[in-house]
Coordinates of C-alpha atoms in Angstrom, one line a residue:
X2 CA 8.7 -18.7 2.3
X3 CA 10.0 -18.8 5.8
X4 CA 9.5 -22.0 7.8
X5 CA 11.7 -20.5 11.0
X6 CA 13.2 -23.0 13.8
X7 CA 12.9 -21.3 17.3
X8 CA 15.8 -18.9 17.4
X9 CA 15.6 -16.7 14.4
X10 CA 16.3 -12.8 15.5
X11 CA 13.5 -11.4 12.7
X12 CA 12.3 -11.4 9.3
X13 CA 11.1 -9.3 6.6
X14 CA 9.3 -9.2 3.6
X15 CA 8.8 -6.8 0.4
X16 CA 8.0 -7.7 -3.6
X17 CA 11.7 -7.1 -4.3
X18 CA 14.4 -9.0 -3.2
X19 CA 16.8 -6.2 -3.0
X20 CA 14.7 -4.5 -0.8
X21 CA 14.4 -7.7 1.5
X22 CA 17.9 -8.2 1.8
X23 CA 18.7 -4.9 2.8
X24 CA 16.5 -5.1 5.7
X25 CA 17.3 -8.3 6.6
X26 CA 21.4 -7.2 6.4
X27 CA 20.0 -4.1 9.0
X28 CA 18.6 -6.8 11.6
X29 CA 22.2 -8.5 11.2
X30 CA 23.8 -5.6 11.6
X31 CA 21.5 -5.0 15.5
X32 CA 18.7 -3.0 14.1
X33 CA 15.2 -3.4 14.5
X34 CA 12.2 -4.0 12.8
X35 CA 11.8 0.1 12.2
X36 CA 14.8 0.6 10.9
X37 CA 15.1 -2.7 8.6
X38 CA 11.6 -1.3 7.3
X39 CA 13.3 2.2 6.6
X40 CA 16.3 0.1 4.4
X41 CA 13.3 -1.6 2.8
X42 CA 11.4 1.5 2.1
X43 CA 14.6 3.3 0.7
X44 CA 15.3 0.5 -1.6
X45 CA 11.9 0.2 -2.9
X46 CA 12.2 3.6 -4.1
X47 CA 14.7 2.8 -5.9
X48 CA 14.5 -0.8 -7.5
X49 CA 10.5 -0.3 -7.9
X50 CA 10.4 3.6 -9.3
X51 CA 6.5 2.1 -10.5
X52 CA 5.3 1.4 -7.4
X53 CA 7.0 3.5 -5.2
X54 CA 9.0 7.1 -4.7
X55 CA 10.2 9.1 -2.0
X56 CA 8.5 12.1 -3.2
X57 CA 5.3 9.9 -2.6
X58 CA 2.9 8.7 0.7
X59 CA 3.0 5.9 3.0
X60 CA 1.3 4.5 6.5
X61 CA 2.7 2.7 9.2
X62 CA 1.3 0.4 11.9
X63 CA 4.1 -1.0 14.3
X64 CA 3.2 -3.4 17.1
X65 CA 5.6 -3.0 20.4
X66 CA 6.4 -6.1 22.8
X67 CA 4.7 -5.3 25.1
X68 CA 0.9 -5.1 22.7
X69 CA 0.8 -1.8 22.2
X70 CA 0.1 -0.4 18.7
X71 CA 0.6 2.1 16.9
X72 CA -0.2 3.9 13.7
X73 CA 1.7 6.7 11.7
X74 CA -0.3 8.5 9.2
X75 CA 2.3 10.0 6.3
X76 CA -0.2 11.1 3.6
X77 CA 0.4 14.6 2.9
X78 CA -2.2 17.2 2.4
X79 CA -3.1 19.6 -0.5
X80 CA -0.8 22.3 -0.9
X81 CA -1.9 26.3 0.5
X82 CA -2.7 27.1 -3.4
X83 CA -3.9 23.9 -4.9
X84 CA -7.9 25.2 -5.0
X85 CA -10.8 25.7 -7.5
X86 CA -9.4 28.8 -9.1
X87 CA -6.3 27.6 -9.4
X88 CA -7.9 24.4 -11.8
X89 CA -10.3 26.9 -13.7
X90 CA -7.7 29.2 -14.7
X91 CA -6.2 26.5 -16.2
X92 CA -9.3 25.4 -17.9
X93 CA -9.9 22.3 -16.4
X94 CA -13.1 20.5 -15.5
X95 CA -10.7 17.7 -13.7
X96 CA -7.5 17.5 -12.2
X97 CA -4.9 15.6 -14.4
X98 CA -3.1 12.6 -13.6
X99 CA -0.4 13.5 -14.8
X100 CA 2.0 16.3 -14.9
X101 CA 2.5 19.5 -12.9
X102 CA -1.2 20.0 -11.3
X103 CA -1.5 16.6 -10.9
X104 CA 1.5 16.7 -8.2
X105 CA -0.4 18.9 -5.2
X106 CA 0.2 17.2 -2.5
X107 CA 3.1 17.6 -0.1
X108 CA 5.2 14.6 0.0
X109 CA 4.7 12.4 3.3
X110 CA 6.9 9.4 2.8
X111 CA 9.9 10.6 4.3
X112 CA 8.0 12.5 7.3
X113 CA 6.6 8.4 8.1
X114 CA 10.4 7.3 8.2
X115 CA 11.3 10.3 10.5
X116 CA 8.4 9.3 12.9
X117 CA 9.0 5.3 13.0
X118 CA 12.5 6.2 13.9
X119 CA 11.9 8.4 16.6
X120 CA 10.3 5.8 18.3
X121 CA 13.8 4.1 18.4
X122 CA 15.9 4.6 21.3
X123 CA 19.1 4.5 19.6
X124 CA 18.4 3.7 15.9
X125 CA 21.5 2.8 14.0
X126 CA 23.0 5.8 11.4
X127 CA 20.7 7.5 8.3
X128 CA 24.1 5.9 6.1
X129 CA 23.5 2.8 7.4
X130 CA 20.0 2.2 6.9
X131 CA 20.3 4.5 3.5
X132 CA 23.3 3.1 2.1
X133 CA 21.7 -0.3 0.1
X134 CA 19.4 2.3 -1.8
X135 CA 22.5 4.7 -2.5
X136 CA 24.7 2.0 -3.7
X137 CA 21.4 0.5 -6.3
X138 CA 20.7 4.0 -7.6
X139 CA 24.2 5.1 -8.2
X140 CA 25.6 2.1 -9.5
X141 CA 22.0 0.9 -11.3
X142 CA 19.7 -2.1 -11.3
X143 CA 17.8 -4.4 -13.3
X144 CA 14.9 -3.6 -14.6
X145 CA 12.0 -5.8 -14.1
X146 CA 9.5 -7.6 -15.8
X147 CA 7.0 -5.6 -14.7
X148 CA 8.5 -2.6 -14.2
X149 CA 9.9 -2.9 -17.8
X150 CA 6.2 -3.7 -19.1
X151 CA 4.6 -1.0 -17.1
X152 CA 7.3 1.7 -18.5
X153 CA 6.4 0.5 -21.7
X154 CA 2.5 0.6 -21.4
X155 CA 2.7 4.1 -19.5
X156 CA 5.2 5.9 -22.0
X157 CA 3.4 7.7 -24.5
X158 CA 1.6 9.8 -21.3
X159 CA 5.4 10.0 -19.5
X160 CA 7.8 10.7 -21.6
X161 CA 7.0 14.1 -22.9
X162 CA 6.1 15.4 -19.3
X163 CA 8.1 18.2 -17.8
X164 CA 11.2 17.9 -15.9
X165 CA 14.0 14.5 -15.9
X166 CA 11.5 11.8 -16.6
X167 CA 13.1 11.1 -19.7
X168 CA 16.6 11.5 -19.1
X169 CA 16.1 8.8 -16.4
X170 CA 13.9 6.0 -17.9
X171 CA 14.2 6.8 -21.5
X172 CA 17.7 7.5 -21.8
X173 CA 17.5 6.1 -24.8
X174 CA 14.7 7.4 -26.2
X175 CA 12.6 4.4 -25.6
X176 CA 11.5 2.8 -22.2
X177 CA 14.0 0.6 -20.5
X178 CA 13.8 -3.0 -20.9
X179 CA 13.6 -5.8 -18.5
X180 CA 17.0 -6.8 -17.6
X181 CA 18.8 -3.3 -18.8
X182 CA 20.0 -1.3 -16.0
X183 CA 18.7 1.3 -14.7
X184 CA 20.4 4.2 -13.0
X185 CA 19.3 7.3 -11.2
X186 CA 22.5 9.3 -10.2
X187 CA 20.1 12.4 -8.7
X188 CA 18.3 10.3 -7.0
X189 CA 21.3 8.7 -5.3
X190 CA 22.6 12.2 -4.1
X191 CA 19.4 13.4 -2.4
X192 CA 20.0 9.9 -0.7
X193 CA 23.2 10.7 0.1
X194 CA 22.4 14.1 1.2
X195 CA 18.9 12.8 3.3
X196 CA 21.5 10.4 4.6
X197 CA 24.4 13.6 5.7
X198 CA 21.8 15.7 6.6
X199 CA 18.9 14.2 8.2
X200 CA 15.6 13.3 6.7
X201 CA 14.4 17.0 8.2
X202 CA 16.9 18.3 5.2
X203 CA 13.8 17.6 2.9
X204 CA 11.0 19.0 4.1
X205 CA 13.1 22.2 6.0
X206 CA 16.7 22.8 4.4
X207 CA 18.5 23.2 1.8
X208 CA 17.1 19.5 -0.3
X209 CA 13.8 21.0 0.5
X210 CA 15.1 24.1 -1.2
X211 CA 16.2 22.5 -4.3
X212 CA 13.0 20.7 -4.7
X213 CA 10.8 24.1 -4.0
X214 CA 13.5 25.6 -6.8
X215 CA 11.9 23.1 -9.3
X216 CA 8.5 22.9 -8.4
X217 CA 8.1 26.5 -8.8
X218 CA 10.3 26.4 -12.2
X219 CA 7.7 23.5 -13.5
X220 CA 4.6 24.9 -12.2
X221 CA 3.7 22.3 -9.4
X222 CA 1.5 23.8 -6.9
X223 CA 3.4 22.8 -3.8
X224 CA 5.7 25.0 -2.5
X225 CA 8.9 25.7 0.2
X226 CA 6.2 26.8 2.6
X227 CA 4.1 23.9 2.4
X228 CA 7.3 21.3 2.8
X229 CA 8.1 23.3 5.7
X230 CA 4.8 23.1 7.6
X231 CA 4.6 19.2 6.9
X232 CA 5.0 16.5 9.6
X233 CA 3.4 13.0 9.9
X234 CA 1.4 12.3 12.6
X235 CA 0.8 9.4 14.6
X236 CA -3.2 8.6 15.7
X237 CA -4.5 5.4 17.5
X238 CA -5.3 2.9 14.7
X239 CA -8.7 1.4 13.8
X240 CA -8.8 -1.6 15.8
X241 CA -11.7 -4.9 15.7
X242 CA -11.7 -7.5 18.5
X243 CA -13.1 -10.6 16.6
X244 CA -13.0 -14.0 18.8
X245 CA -9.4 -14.6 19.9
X246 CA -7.6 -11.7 17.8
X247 CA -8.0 -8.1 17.7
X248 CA -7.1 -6.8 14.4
X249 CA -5.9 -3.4 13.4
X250 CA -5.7 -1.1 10.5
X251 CA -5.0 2.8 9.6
X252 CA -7.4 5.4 10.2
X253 CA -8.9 7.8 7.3
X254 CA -7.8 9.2 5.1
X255 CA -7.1 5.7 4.0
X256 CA -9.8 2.6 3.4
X257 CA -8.9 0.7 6.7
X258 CA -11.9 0.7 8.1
X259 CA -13.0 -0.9 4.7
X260 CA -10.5 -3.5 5.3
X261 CA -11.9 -4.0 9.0
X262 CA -15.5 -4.3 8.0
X263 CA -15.0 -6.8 5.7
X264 CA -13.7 -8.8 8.3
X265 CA -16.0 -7.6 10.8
X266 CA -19.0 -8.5 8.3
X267 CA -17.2 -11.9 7.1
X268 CA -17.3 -13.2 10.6
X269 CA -21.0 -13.1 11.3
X270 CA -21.7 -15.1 8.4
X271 CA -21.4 -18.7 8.5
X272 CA -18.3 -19.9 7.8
X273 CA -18.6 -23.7 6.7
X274 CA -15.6 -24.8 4.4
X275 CA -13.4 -25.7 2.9
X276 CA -11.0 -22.5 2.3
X277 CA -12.3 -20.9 -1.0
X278 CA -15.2 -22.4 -1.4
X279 CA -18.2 -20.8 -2.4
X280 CA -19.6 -20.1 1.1
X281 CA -16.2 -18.4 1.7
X282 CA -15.8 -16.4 -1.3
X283 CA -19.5 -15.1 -2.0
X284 CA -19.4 -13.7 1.5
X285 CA -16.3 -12.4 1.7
X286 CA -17.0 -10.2 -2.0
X287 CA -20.7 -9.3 -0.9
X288 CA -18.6 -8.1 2.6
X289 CA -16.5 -6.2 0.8
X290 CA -19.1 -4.7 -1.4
X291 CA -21.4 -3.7 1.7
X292 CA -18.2 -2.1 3.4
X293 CA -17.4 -0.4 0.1
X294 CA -20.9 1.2 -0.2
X295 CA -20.1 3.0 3.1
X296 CA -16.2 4.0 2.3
X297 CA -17.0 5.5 -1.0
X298 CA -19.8 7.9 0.8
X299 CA -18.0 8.3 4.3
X300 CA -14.0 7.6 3.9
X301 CA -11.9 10.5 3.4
X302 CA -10.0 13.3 5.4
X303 CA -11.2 12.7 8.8
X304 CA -11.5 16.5 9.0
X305 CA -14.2 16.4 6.7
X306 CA -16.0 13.1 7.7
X307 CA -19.1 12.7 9.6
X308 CA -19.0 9.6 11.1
X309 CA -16.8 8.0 13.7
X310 CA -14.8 5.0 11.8
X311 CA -13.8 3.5 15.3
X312 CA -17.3 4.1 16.6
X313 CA -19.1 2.1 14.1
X314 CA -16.3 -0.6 14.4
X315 CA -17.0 -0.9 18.2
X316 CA -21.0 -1.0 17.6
X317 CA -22.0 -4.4 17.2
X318 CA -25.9 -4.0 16.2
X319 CA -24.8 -1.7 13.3
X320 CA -22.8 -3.9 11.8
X321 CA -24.7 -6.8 12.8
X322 CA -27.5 -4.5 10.4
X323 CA -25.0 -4.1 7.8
X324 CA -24.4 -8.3 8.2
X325 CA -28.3 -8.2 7.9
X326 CA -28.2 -6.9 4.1
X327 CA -25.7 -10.1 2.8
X328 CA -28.1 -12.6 0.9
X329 CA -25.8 -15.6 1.5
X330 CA -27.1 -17.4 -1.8
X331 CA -27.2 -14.2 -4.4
X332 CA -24.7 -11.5 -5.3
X333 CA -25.7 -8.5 -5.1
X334 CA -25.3 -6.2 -8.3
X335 CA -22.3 -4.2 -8.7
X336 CA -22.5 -1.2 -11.0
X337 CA -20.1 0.6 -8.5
X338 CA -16.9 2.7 -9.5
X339 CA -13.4 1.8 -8.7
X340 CA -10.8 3.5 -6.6
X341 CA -7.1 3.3 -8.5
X342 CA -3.6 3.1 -7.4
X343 CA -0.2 0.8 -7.2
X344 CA 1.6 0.5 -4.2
X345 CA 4.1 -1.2 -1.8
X346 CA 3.3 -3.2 0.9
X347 CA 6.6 -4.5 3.4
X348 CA 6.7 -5.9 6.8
X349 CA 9.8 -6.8 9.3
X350 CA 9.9 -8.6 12.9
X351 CA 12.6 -8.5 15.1
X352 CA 13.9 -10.3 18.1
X353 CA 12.4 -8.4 20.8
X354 CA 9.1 -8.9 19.6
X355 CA 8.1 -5.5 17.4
X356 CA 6.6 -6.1 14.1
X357 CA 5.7 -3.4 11.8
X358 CA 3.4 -2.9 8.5
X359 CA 4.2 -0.3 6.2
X360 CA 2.8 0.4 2.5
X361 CA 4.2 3.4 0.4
X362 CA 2.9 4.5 -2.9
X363 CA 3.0 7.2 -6.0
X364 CA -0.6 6.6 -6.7
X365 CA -0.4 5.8 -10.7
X366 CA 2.5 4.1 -12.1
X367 CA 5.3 6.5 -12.0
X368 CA 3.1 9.2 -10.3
X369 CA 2.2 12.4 -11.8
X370 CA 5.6 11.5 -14.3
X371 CA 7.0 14.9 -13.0
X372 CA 10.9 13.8 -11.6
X373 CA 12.3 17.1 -10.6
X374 CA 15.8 17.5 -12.3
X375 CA 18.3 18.8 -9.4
X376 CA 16.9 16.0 -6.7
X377 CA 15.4 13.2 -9.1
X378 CA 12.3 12.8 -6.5
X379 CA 9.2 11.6 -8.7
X380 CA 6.3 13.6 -7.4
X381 CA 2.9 11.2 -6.6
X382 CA 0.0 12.4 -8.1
X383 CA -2.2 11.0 -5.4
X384 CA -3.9 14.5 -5.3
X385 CA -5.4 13.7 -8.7
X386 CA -8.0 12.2 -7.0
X387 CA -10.2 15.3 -5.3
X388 CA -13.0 16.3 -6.7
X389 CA -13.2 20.0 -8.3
X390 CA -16.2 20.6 -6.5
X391 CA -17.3 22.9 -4.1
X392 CA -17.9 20.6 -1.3
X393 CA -18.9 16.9 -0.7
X394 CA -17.2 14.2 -0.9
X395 CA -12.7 14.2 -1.5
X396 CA -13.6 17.5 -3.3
X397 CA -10.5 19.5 -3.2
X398 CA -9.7 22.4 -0.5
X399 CA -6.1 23.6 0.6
X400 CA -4.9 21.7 3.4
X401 CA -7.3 18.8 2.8
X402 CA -5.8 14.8 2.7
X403 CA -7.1 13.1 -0.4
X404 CA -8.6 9.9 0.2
X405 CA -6.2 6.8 0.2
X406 CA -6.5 3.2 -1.3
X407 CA -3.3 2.4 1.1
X408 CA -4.0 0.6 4.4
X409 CA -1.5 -1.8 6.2
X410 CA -3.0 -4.8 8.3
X411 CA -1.6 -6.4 11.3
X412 CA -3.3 -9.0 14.0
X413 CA -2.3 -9.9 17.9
X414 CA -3.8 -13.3 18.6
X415 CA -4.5 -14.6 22.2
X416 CA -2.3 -17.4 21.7
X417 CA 1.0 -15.0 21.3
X418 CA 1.1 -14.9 17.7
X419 CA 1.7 -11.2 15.7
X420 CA 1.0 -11.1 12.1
X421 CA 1.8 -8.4 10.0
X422 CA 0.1 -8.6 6.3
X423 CA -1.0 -6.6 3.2
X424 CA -0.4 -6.2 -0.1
X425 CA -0.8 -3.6 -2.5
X426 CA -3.3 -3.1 -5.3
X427 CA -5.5 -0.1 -4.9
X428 CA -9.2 -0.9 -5.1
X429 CA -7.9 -4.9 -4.2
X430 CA -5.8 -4.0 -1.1
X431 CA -8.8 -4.9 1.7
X432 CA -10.2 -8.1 -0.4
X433 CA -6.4 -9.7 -1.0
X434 CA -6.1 -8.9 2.7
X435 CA -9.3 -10.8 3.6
X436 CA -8.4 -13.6 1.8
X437 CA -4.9 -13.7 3.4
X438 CA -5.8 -13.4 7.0
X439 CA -9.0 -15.9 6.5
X440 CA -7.5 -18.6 4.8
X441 CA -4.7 -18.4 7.4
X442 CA -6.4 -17.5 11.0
X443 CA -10.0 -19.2 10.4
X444 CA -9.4 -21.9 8.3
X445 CA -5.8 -23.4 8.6
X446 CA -4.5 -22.7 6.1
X447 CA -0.3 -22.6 5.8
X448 CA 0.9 -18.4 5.4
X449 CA 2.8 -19.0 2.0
X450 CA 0.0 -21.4 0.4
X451 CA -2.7 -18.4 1.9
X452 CA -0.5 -16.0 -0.8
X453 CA 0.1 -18.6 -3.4
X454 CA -3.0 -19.8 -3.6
X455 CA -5.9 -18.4 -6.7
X456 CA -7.3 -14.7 -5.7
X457 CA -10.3 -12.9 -6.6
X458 CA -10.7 -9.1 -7.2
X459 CA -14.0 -7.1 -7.2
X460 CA -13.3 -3.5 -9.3
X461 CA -10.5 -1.9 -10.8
X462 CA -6.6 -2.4 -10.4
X463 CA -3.4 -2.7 -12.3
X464 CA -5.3 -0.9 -15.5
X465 CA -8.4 -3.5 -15.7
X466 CA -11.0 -0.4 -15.8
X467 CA -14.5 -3.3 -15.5
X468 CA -15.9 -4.0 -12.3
X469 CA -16.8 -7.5 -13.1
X470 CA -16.0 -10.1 -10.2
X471 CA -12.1 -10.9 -11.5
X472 CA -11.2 -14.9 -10.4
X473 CA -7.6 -16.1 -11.4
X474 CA -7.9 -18.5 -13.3
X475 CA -6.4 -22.1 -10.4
X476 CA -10.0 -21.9 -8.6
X477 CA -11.8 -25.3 -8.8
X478 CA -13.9 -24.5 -12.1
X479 CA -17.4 -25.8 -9.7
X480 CA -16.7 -22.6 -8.2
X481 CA -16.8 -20.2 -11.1
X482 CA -20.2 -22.4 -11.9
X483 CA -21.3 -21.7 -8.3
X484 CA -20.5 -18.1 -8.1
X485 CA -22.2 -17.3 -11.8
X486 CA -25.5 -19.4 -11.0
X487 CA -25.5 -16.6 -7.9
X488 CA -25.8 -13.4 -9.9
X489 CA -21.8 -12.3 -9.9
X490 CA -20.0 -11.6 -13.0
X491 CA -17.1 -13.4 -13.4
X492 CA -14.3 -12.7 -15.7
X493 CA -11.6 -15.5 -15.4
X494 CA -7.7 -13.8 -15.9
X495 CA -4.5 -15.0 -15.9
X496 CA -2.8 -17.9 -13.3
X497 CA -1.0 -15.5 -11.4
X498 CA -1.4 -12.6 -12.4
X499 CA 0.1 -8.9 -10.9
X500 CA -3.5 -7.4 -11.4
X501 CA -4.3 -9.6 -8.0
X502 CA -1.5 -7.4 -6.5
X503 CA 1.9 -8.1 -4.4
X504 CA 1.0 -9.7 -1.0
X505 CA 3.3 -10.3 1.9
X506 CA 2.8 -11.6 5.3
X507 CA 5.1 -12.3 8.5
X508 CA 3.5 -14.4 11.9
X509 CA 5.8 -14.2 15.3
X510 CA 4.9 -16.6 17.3
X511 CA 5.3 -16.7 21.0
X512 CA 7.9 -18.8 21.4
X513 CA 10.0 -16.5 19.0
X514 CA 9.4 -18.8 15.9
X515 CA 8.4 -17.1 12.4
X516 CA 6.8 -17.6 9.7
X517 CA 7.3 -15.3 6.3
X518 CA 5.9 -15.2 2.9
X519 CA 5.9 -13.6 -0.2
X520 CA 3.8 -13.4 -3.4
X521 CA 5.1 -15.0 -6.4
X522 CA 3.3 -12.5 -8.2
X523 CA 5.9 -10.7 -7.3
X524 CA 10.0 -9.7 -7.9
X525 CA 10.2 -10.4 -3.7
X526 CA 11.4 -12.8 -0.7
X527 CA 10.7 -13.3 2.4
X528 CA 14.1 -13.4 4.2
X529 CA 14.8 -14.5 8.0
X530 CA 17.6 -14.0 10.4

């Protein structure tokens, strides 16, 4: 937790503590908050190979000093050949998870870090910002708890799957174990190359190469062609004005505008306390189930959608109808699938006043498992998740953006104050973020204890498949009672438990002081300068 004295030049945060300090050592060494986020997302890919990769997706939303914000969408789209035929030849009724048809979407993660930086004026060197993430995967790290126990839960589907999987975290024929080292020497040259060469190097020159070279050899749909059309781009992020803070979130494909409606739908309930309550939780899960019903029939590639997400954000009797259906003394029932996926959320501030949110994910743990051999890039298998169906919803189609559980959060209060928040967690990514930015904004309560404190999750993450109404289990136990005698079904899990995901959150205030915090579910720290 940061408690910062007026002063302090900017903070970050991120669930490993590597990957804070080497942003933090980038805003002592005169960069800003887009290029400590860039150490921080290099790291992560390195130090949290479960969560994150660079051959993998990520959004952006950066706030400037002077209130502008912006958004940069890196999800990359379905490659030119990844269509129906291409699935029924191989004599499938679904696209896998994992392996070399589950990885068929271009890589956007390092087309987001090209884009944040060109909004710097003079951004310090690739081998600056690069060179924490070099030295980790050359030399090795630690293996985590979590990382270790994931590895192990996920290895009888990883280790047999094409390509250097194996090789780098089973070199000894079982999964590493927490505390053994783990080193990725490919990995650690295409950093050092991306670093020599520019990030353009792999999506147009000769890394790109490389990677096409072992794509093709293992069968991934994805190809030189596709790499070399890919950019990120950059559109005006969903945005909510509620009271004295207008609140913003990434467009579709991802499920901001779930994230926003929650929030939009929370606040026209009453609101009596305390913080965690029963008022405050039953509204804020029957929010989130109303804004679900509408992602999981509109949310998608925006290209395909038929609704304006920022239109019915700005129209207050539509929501004020979707308010309307909340019954604020009974739950209502909740047969509903799940969305998956495990993530990274990370946020900086600097001096000047620019704060950005960024989250970056491989979908499942470890992606589609496919780690092409010359570059050691894991390949996300986020593309698993289109339909093989001729049309309708996230059905698959060249070209097309598959629907994303990842949305960052960030908030500009009247008063001066920036907050960027989020956490990741798939399917619990808007609900942790409601609970954060409530407890915090609308009823008082201190940034690290809003983290600390219990969480609830509605659905599926982190490999619970039920959609039962998940409480930790610190919650005053009239709560559970209360929630129960109104129709929800509770299942009580562990203290503090990972399946609640990895929050972080950073407040500027006006006056230059900050506040950080990060989630004790997690391997991170919130670190100021």
């Amino acid at each position: 937790m940061i408690h910062s004295v007026q002063g302090y030049r900017g903070a970050v945060t991120s669930p490993h503590h590597l990957a804070s300090q080497a942003g933090l050592d980038v805003l002592r060494d005169g960069g800003g908050a887009i290029e400590a986020a860039v150490a921080m997302a290099a790291t992560l890919a390195v130090v949290y190979p479960h969560m994150t990769a660079i051959g993998g997706d990520g959004f952006w939303i950066v706030s400037e000093p002077d209130g502008a914000v912006a958004a940069i969408d890196a999800c990359g789209p379905a490659a030119a050949s990844a269509d129906l035929p291409l699935y029924a030849r191989a004599g499938l009724a679904a696209i896998p998870t994992r392996g070399p048809l589950a990885a068929l979407t271009v890589p956007g993660t390092i087309g987001g870090w090209q884009a944040a930086l060109a909004r710097v004026a003079d951004p310090l060197p690739l081998n600056r910002l690069l060179c924490d993430a070099i030295h980790h995967a050359e030399n090795g790290v630690a293996v985590t708890e979590s990382g270790a126990q994931l590895a192990a839960e996920k290895s009888a589907e990883l280790r047999g799957q094409l390509g250097g999987y194996a090789a780098i975290f089973e070199p000894e024929g079982r999964p590493l174990r927490a505390g053994e080292r783990l080193v990725q020497p490919a990995l650690a040259r295409t950093l050092r190359r991306l670093a020599d060469d520019g990030l353009d190097d792999f999506y147009r020159g000769a890394l790109a190469g490389d990677m096409a070279a072992d794509m093709a050899a293992l069968g991934c749909p994805v190809t030189g062609v596709d790499l070399a059309a890919y950019a990120a781009t950059m559109p005006t992020p969903l945005h909510l004005r509620l009271g004295d803070v207008s609140l913003y979130n990434m467009t579709p494909p991802t499920q901001g505008l779930a994230s926003l409606l929650i929030l939009g739908l929370f606040n026209r309930q009453s609101r009596p306390g305390p913080a965690d309550g029963f008022a405050h939780v039953h509204a804020l899960v029957e929010a989130t189930k109303q804004a679900f019903l509408l992602r999981d029939r509109e949310v998608g590639d925006p290209a395909y959608m038929t609704i304006d997400p920022q239109a019915l954000l700005d129209d207050a009797a539509a929501l004020d109808a979707m308010a309307a259906r909340i019954d604020p003394a009974r739950a209502l029932p909740w047969p509903q699938p799940s969305q998956q996926g495990d993530t990274v959320w990370f946020g900086a501030v600097d001096a000047n006043g620019q704060a950005v949110s960024v989250i970056q994910s491989t979908y499942h743990e470890f992606g589609s498992g496919i780690v092409l051999p010359r570059t050691g890039v894991t390949l996300q298998n986020r593309g698993s998740s289109f339909r093989l169906a001729p049309d309708g919803w996230n059905a698959l189609r060249p070209g097309r953006k598959p629907f994303h559980t990842l949305n960052p959060a960030l908030a500009r209060f009247d008063d001066g104050r920036v907050m960027s928040y989020g956490t990741m967690g798939g399917e619990g990514q808007p609900q942790t973020q409601a609970a954060l930015f409530t407890r915090y904004a609308w009823f008082g309560v201190p940034l690290q204890r809003a983290i600390t404190a219990p969480r609830w999750l509605l659905g599926r993450t982190w490999g619970a498949e039920s959609t039962t109404l998940k409480l930790e289990d610190r919650f005053d136990p009239v709560l559970y009672d209360a929630l129960r005698a109104a129709g929800h079904d509770v299942e009580i899990v562990a203290p503090f438990t990972s399946m609640m995901g990895h929050a972080g959150a950073l407040v500027r205030h006006a006056d230059g002081r900050i506040e950080g915090a990060s989630d004790p579910r997690s391997d991170g720290a919130a670190l100021a300068w």
